[in-house]
PDB file of C-alpha atoms in Angstrom:
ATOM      1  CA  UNK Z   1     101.801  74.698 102.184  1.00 32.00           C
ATOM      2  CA  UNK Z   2     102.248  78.194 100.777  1.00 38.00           C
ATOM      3  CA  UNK Z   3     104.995  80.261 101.891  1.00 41.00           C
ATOM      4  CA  UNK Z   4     104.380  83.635 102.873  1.00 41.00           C
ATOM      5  CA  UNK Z   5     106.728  85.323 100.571  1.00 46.00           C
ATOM      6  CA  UNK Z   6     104.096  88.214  99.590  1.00 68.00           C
ATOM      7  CA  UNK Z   7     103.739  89.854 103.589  1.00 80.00           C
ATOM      8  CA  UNK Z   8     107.461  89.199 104.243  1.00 79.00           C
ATOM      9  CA  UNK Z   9     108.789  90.587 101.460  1.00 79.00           C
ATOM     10  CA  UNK Z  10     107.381  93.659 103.133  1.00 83.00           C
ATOM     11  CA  UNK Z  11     109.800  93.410 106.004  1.00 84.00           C
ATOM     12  CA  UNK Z  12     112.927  95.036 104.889  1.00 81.00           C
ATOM     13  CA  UNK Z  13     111.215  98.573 103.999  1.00 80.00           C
ATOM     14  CA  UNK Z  14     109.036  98.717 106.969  1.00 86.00           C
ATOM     15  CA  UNK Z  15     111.845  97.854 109.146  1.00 86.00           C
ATOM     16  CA  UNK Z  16     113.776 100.672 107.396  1.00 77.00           C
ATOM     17  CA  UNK Z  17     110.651 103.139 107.767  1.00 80.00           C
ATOM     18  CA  UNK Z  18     110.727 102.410 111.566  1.00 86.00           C
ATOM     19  CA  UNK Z  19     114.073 102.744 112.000  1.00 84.00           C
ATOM     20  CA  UNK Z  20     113.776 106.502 109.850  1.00 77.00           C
ATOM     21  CA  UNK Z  21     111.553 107.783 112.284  1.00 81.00           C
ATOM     22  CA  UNK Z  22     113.905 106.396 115.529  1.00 85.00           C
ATOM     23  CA  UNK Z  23     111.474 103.946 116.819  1.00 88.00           C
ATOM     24  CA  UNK Z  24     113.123 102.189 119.556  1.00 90.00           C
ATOM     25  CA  UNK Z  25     114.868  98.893 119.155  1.00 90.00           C
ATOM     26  CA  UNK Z  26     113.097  97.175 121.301  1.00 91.00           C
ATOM     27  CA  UNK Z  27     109.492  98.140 119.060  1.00 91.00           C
ATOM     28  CA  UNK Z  28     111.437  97.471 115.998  1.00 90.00           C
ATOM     29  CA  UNK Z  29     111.792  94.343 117.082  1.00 91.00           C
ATOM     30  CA  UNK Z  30     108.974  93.603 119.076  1.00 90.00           C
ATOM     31  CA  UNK Z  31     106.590  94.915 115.920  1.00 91.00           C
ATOM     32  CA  UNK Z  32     108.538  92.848 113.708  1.00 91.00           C
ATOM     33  CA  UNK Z  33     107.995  89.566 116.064  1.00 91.00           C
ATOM     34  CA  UNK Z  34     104.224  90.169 115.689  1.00 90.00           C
ATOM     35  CA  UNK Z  35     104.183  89.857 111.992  1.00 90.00           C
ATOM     36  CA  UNK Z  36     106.161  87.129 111.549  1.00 91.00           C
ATOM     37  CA  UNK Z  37     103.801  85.215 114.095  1.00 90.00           C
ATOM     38  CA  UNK Z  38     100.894  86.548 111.868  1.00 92.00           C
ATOM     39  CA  UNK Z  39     102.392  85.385 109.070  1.00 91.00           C
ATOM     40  CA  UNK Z  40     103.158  82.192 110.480  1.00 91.00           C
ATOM     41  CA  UNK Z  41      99.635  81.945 110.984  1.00 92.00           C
ATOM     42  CA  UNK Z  42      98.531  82.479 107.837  1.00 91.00           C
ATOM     43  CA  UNK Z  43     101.225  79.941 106.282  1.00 89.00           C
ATOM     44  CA  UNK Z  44      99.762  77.298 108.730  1.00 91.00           C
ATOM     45  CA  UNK Z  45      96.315  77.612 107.912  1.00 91.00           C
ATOM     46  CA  UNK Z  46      96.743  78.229 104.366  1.00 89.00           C
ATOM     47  CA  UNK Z  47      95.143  81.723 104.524  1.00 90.00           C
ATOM     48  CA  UNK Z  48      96.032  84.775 101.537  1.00 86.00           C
ATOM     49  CA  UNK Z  49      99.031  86.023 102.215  1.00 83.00           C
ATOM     50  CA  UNK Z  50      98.790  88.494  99.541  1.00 80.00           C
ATOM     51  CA  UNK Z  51      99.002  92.394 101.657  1.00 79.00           C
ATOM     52  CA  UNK Z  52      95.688  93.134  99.391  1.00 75.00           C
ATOM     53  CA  UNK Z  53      93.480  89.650 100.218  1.00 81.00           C
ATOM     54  CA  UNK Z  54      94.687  89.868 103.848  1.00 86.00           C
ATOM     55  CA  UNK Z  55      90.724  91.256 105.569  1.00 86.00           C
ATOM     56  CA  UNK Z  56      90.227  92.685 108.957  1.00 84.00           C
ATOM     57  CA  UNK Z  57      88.019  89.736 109.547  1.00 88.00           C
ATOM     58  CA  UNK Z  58      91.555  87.373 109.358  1.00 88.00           C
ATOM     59  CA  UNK Z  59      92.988  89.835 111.804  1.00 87.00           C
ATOM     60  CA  UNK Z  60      90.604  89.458 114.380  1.00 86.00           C
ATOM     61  CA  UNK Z  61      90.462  85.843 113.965  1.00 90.00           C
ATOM     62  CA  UNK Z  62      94.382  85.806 114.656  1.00 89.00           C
ATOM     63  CA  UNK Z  63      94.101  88.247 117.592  1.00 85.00           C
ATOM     64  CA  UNK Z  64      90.579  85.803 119.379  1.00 84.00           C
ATOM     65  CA  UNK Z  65      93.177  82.879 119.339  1.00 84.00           C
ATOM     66  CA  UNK Z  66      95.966  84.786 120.546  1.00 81.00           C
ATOM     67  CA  UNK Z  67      93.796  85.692 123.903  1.00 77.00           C
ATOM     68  CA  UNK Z  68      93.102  81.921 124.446  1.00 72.00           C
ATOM     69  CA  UNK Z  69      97.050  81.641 124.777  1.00 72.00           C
ATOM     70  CA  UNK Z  70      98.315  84.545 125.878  1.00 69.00           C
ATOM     71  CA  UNK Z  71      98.352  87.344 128.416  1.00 71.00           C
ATOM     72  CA  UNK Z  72      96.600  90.948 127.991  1.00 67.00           C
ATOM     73  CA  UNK Z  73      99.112  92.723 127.190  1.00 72.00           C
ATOM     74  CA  UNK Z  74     101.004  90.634 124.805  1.00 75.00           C
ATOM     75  CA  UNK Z  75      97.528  90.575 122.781  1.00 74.00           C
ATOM     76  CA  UNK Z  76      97.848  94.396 122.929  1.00 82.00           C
ATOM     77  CA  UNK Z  77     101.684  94.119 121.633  1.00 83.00           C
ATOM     78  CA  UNK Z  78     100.680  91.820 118.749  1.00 85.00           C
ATOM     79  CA  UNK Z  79      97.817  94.336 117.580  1.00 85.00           C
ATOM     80  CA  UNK Z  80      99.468  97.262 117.860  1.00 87.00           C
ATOM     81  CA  UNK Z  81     102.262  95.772 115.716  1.00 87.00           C
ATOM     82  CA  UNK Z  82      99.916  94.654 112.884  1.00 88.00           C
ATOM     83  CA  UNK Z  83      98.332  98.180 112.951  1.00 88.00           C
ATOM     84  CA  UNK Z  84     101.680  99.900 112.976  1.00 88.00           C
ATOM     85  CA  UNK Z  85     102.378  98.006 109.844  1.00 90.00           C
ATOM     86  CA  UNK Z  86      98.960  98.035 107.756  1.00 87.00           C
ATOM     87  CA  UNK Z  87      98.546 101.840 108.487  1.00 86.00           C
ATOM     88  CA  UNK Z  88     102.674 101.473 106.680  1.00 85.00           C
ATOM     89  CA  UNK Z  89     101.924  99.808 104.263  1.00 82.00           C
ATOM     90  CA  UNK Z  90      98.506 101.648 103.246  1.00 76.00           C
ATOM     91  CA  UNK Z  91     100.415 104.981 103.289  1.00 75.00           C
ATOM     92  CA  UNK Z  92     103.181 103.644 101.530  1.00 71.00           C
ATOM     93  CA  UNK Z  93     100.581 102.609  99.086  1.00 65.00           C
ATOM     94  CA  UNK Z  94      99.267 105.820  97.983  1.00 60.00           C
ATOM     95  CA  UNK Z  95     102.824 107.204  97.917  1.00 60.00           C
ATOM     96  CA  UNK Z  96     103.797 104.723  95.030  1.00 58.00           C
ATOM     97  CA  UNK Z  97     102.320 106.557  91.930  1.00 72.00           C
ATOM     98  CA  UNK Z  98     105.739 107.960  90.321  1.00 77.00           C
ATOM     99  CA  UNK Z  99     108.057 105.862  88.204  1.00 81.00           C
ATOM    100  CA  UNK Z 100     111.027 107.284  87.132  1.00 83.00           C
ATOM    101  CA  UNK Z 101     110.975 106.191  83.291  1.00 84.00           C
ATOM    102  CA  UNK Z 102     113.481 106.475  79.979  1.00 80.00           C
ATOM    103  CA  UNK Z 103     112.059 107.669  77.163  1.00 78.00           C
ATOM    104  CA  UNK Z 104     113.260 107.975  73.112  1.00 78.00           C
ATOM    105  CA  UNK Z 105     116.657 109.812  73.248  1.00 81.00           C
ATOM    106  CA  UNK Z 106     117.445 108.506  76.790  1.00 83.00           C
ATOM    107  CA  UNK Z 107     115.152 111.126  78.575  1.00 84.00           C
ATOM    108  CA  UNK Z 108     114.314 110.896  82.081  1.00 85.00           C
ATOM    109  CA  UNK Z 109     110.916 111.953  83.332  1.00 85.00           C
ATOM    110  CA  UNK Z 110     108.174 110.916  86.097  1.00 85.00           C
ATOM    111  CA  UNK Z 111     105.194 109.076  85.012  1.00 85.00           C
ATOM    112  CA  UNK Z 112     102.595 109.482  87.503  1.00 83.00           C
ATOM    113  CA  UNK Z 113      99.712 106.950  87.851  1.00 80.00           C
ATOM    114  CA  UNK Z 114      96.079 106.664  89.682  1.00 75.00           C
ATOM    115  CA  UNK Z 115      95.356 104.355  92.614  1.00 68.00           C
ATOM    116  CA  UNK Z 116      93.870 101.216  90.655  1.00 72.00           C
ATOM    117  CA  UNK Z 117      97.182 101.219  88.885  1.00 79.00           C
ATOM    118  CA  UNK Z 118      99.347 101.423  91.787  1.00 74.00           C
ATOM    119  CA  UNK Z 119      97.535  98.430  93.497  1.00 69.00           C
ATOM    120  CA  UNK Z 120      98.331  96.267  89.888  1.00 78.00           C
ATOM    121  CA  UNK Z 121     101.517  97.551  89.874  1.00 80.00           C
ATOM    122  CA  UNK Z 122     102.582  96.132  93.476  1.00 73.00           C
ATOM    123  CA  UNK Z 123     100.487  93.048  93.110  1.00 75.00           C
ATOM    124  CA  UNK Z 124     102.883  92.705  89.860  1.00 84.00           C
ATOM    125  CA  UNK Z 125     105.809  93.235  91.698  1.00 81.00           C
ATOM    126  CA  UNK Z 126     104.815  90.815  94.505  1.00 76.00           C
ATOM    127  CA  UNK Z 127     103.877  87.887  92.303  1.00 81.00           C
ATOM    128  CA  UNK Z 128     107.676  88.932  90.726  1.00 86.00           C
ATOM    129  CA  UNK Z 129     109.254  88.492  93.686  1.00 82.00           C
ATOM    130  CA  UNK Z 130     107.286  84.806  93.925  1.00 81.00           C
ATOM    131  CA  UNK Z 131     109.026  83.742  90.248  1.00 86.00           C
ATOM    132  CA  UNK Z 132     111.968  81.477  90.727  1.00 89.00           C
ATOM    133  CA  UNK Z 133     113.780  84.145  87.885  1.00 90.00           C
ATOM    134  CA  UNK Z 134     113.241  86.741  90.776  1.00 86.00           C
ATOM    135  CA  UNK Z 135     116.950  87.321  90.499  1.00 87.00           C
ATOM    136  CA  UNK Z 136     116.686  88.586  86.882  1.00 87.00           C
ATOM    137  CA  UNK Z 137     117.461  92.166  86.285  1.00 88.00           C
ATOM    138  CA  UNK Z 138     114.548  92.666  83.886  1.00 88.00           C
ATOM    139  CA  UNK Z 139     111.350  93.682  85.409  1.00 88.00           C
ATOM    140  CA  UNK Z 140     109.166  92.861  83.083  1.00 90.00           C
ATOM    141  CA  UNK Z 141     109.792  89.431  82.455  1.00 90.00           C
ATOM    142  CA  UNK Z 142     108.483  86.328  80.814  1.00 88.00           C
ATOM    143  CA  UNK Z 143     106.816  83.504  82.899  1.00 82.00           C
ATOM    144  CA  UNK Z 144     108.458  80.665  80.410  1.00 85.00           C
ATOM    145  CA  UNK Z 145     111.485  81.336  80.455  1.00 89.00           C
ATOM    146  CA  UNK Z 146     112.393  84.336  82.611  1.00 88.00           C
ATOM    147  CA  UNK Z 147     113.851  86.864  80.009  1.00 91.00           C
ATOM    148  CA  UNK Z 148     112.871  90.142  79.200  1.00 91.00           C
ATOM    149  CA  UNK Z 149     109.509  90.874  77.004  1.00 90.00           C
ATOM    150  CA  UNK Z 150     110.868  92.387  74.216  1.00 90.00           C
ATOM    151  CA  UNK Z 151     108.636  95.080  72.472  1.00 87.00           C
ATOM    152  CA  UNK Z 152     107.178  92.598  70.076  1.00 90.00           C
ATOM    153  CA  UNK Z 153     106.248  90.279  73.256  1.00 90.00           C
ATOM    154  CA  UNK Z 154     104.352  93.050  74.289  1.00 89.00           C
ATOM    155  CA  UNK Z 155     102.233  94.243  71.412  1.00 91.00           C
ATOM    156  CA  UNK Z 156     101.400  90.359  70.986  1.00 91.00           C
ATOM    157  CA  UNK Z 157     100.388  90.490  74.212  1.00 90.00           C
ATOM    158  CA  UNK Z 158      98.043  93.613  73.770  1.00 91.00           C
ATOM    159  CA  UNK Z 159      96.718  91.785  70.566  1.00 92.00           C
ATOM    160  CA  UNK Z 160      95.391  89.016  72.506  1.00 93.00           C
ATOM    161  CA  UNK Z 161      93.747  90.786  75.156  1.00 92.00           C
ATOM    162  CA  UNK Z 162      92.363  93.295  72.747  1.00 93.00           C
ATOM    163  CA  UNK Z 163      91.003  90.158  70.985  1.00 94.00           C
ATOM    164  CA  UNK Z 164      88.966  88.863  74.501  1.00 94.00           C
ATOM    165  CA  UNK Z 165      87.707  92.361  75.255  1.00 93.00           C
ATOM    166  CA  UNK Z 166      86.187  92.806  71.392  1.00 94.00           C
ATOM    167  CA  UNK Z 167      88.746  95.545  70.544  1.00 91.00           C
ATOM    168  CA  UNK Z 168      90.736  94.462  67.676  1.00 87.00           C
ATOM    169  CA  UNK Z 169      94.384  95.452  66.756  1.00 86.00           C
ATOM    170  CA  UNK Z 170      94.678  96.857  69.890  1.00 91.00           C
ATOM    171  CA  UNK Z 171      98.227  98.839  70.400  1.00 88.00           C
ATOM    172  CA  UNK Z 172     100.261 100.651  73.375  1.00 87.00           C
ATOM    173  CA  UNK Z 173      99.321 104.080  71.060  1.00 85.00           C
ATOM    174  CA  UNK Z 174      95.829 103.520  71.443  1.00 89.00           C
ATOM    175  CA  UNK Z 175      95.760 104.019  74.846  1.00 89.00           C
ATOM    176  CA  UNK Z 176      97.609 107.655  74.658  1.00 87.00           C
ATOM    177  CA  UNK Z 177      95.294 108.378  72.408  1.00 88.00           C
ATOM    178  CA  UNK Z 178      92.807 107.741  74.026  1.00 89.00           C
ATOM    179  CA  UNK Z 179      94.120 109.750  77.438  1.00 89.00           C
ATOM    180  CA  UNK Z 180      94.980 112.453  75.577  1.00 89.00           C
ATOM    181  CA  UNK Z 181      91.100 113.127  74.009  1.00 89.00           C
ATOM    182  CA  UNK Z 182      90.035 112.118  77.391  1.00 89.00           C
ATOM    183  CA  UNK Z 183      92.387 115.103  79.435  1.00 88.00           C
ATOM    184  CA  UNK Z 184      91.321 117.747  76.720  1.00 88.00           C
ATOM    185  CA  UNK Z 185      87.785 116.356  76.730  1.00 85.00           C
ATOM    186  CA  UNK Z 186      87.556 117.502  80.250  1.00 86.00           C
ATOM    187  CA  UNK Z 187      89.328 120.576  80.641  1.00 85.00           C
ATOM    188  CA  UNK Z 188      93.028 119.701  81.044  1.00 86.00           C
ATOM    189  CA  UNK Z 189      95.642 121.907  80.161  1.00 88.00           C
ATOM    190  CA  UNK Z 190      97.702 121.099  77.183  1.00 88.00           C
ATOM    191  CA  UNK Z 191     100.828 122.025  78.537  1.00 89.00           C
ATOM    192  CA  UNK Z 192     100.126 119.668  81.551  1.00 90.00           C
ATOM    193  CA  UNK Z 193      99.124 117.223  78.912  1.00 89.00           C
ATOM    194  CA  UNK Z 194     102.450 117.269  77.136  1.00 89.00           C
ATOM    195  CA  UNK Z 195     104.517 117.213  80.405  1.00 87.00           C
ATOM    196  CA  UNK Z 196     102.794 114.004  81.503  1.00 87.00           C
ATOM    197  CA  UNK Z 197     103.202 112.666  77.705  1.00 87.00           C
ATOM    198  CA  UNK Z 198     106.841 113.258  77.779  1.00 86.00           C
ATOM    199  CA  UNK Z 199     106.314 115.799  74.495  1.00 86.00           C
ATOM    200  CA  UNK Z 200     108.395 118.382  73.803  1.00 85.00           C
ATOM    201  CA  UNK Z 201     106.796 119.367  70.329  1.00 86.00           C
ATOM    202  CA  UNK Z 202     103.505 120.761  70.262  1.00 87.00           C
ATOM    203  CA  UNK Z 203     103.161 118.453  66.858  1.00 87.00           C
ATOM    204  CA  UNK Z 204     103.078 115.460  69.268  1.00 86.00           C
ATOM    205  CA  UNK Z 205      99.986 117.090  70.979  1.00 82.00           C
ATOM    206  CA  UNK Z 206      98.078 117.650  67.791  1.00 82.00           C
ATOM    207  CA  UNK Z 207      98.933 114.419  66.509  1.00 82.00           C
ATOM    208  CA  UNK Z 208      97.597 112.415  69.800  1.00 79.00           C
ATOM    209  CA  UNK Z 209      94.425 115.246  70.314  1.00 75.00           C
ATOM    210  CA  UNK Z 210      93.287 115.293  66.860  1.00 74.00           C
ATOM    211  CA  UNK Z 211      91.059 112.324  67.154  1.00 70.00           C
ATOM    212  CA  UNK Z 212      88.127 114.106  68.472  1.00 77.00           C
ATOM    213  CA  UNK Z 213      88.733 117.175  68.277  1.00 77.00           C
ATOM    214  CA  UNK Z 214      85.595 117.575  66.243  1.00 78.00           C
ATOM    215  CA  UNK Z 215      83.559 116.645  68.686  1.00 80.00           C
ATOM    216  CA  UNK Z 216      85.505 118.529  71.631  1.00 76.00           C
ATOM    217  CA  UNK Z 217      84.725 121.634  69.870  1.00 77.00           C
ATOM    218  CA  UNK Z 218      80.841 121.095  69.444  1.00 79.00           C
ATOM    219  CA  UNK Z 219      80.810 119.919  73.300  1.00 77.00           C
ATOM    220  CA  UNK Z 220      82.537 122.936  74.269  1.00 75.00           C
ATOM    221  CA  UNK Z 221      80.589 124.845  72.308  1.00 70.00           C
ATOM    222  CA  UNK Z 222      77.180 123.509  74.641  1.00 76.00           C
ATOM    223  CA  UNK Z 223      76.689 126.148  76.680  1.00 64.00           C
ATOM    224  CA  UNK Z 224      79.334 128.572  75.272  1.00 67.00           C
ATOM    225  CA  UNK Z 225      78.022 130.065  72.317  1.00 63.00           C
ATOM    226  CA  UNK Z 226      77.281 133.786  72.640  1.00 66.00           C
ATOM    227  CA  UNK Z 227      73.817 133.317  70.995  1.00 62.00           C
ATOM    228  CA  UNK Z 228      73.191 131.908  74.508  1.00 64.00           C
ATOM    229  CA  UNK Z 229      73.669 135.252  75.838  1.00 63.00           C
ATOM    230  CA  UNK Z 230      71.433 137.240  73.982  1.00 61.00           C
ATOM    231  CA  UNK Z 231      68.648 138.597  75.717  1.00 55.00           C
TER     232      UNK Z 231
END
C-alpha cells in the first residue's frame, strides 16, 4: 500500500502559513484533520498521492462518500479544508521560482526560473523526500547509493540524454548558450542578460551571444533598414 509521503510532506509549511496569517486554532486544526482523512483516503484506495496527479475529479469522489457518512456541515468542514490548502499550495507554487545559488568565487545570486521548471523542481524534491537517503545533506543525490552527483555524474548524465533526444555531446554550456541567443534574439536587454547569467564581464556576454549573432543582425535588420523608409 503506498504511503502518502508526497501530500503530507506538505503539512509542516501549510500549517506554518496558517498559523502566519493567525488562523484560529481550532481551523488549524480542524483544516489539518481534513487532509489527513483525504490522505488517508487516497492511501486506502491506492490513489496518486503526488500534489500534481491529485484531479478535482478524486476530490469530489472523496467529498460524494463523505455525505453518505456524515452530516452537512462536516462535508462543508472537510471541503473547505482541502480548498484552503490546494488554493496554498497553488500559490505557493508560483512563488517558488528563485533559488538562492553559489557561483565560481563563492558568489551569491538568485536564479530565477519559469513555471514548467518550478513544477520539475518540486516533483524532484518530493520524490527526494520519498528516498530512504532523504536524510543526506546533498540535494542532488544519486539513486544507488545516496551520495552527491559529482560534476562528472552530471555531464554523463547530460551525455546520455543528449544521446536519446539525437543531440550529441550535449553539455550544461550548451544550454546558456542557447538562452543567451534566445534572450537577445528577442529583444532582451544585455545587462538583464548578464545579471541573470551571473556575469560580471561583458567578455562573458560576447562569448555566450556570439553564436548567432550573424543571424540576429540580418533579423533585426527585417524591417529596420532605412531603405524601408524611403519614399
Amino acid at each position: 500500500m503506498t504511503e502518502a509521503r508526497a501530500l503530507r510532506a506538505l503539512f509542516p509549511s501549510w500549517i506554518l502559513a496558517m498559523e502566519a496569517v493567525n488562523k484560529s486554532p481550532r481551523t488549524v486544526e480542524g483544516d489539518t484533520a481534513s487532509l489527513e482523512l483525504f490522505a488517508r483516503w487516497l492511501e486506502d484506495n491506492d490513489h496518486p498521492v503526488d500534489p500534481d496527479e491529485i484531479t478535482a475529479r478524486l476530490l469530489r469522489t472523496w467529498i460524494v462518500e463523505l455525505v453518505d457518512t456524515r452530516s452537512a456541515s462536516t462535508d462543508r468542514t472537510r471541503w473547505n479544508g482541502l480548498r484552503s490548502f490546494f488554493a496554498w499550495a497553488a500559490e505557493e507554487h508560483e512563488r517558488a521560482r528563485e533559488l538562492l545559488v553559489v557561483g565560481k568565487g563563492n558568489r551569491e545570486r538568485i536564479v530565477v526560473f519559469v513555471a514548467r521548471t518550478a513544477r520539475a523542481f518540486d516533483r524532484y524534491l518530493r520524490m527526494r523526500a520519498r528516498s530512504k537517503y532523504a536524510e543526506g545533506p546533498w540535494l542532488w543525490i544519486s539513486g544507488k547509493d545516496g551520495k552527491a552527483l559529482t560534476t562528472n555524474a552530471v555531464q554523463q548524465m547530460m551525455k546520455r540524454r543528449g544521446a536519446a533526444a539525437g543531440v550529441p555531446e550535449l553539455h550544461t554550456h550548451m544550454f546558456r548558450h542557447g538562452f543567451a541567443d534566445a534572450w537577445l534574439a528577442s529583444g532582451g536587454n544585455e545587462g538583464d542578460l548578464m545579471e541573470l547569467a551571473g556575469w560580471r564581464s561583458r567578455q562573458m556576454l560576447a562569448r555566450y551571444g556570439a553564436g548567432n549573432r550573424a543571424r540576429r543582425a540580418r533579423e533585426a535588420y527585417q524591417g529596420r533598414s532605412p531603405m524601408d523608409n524611403l519614399g
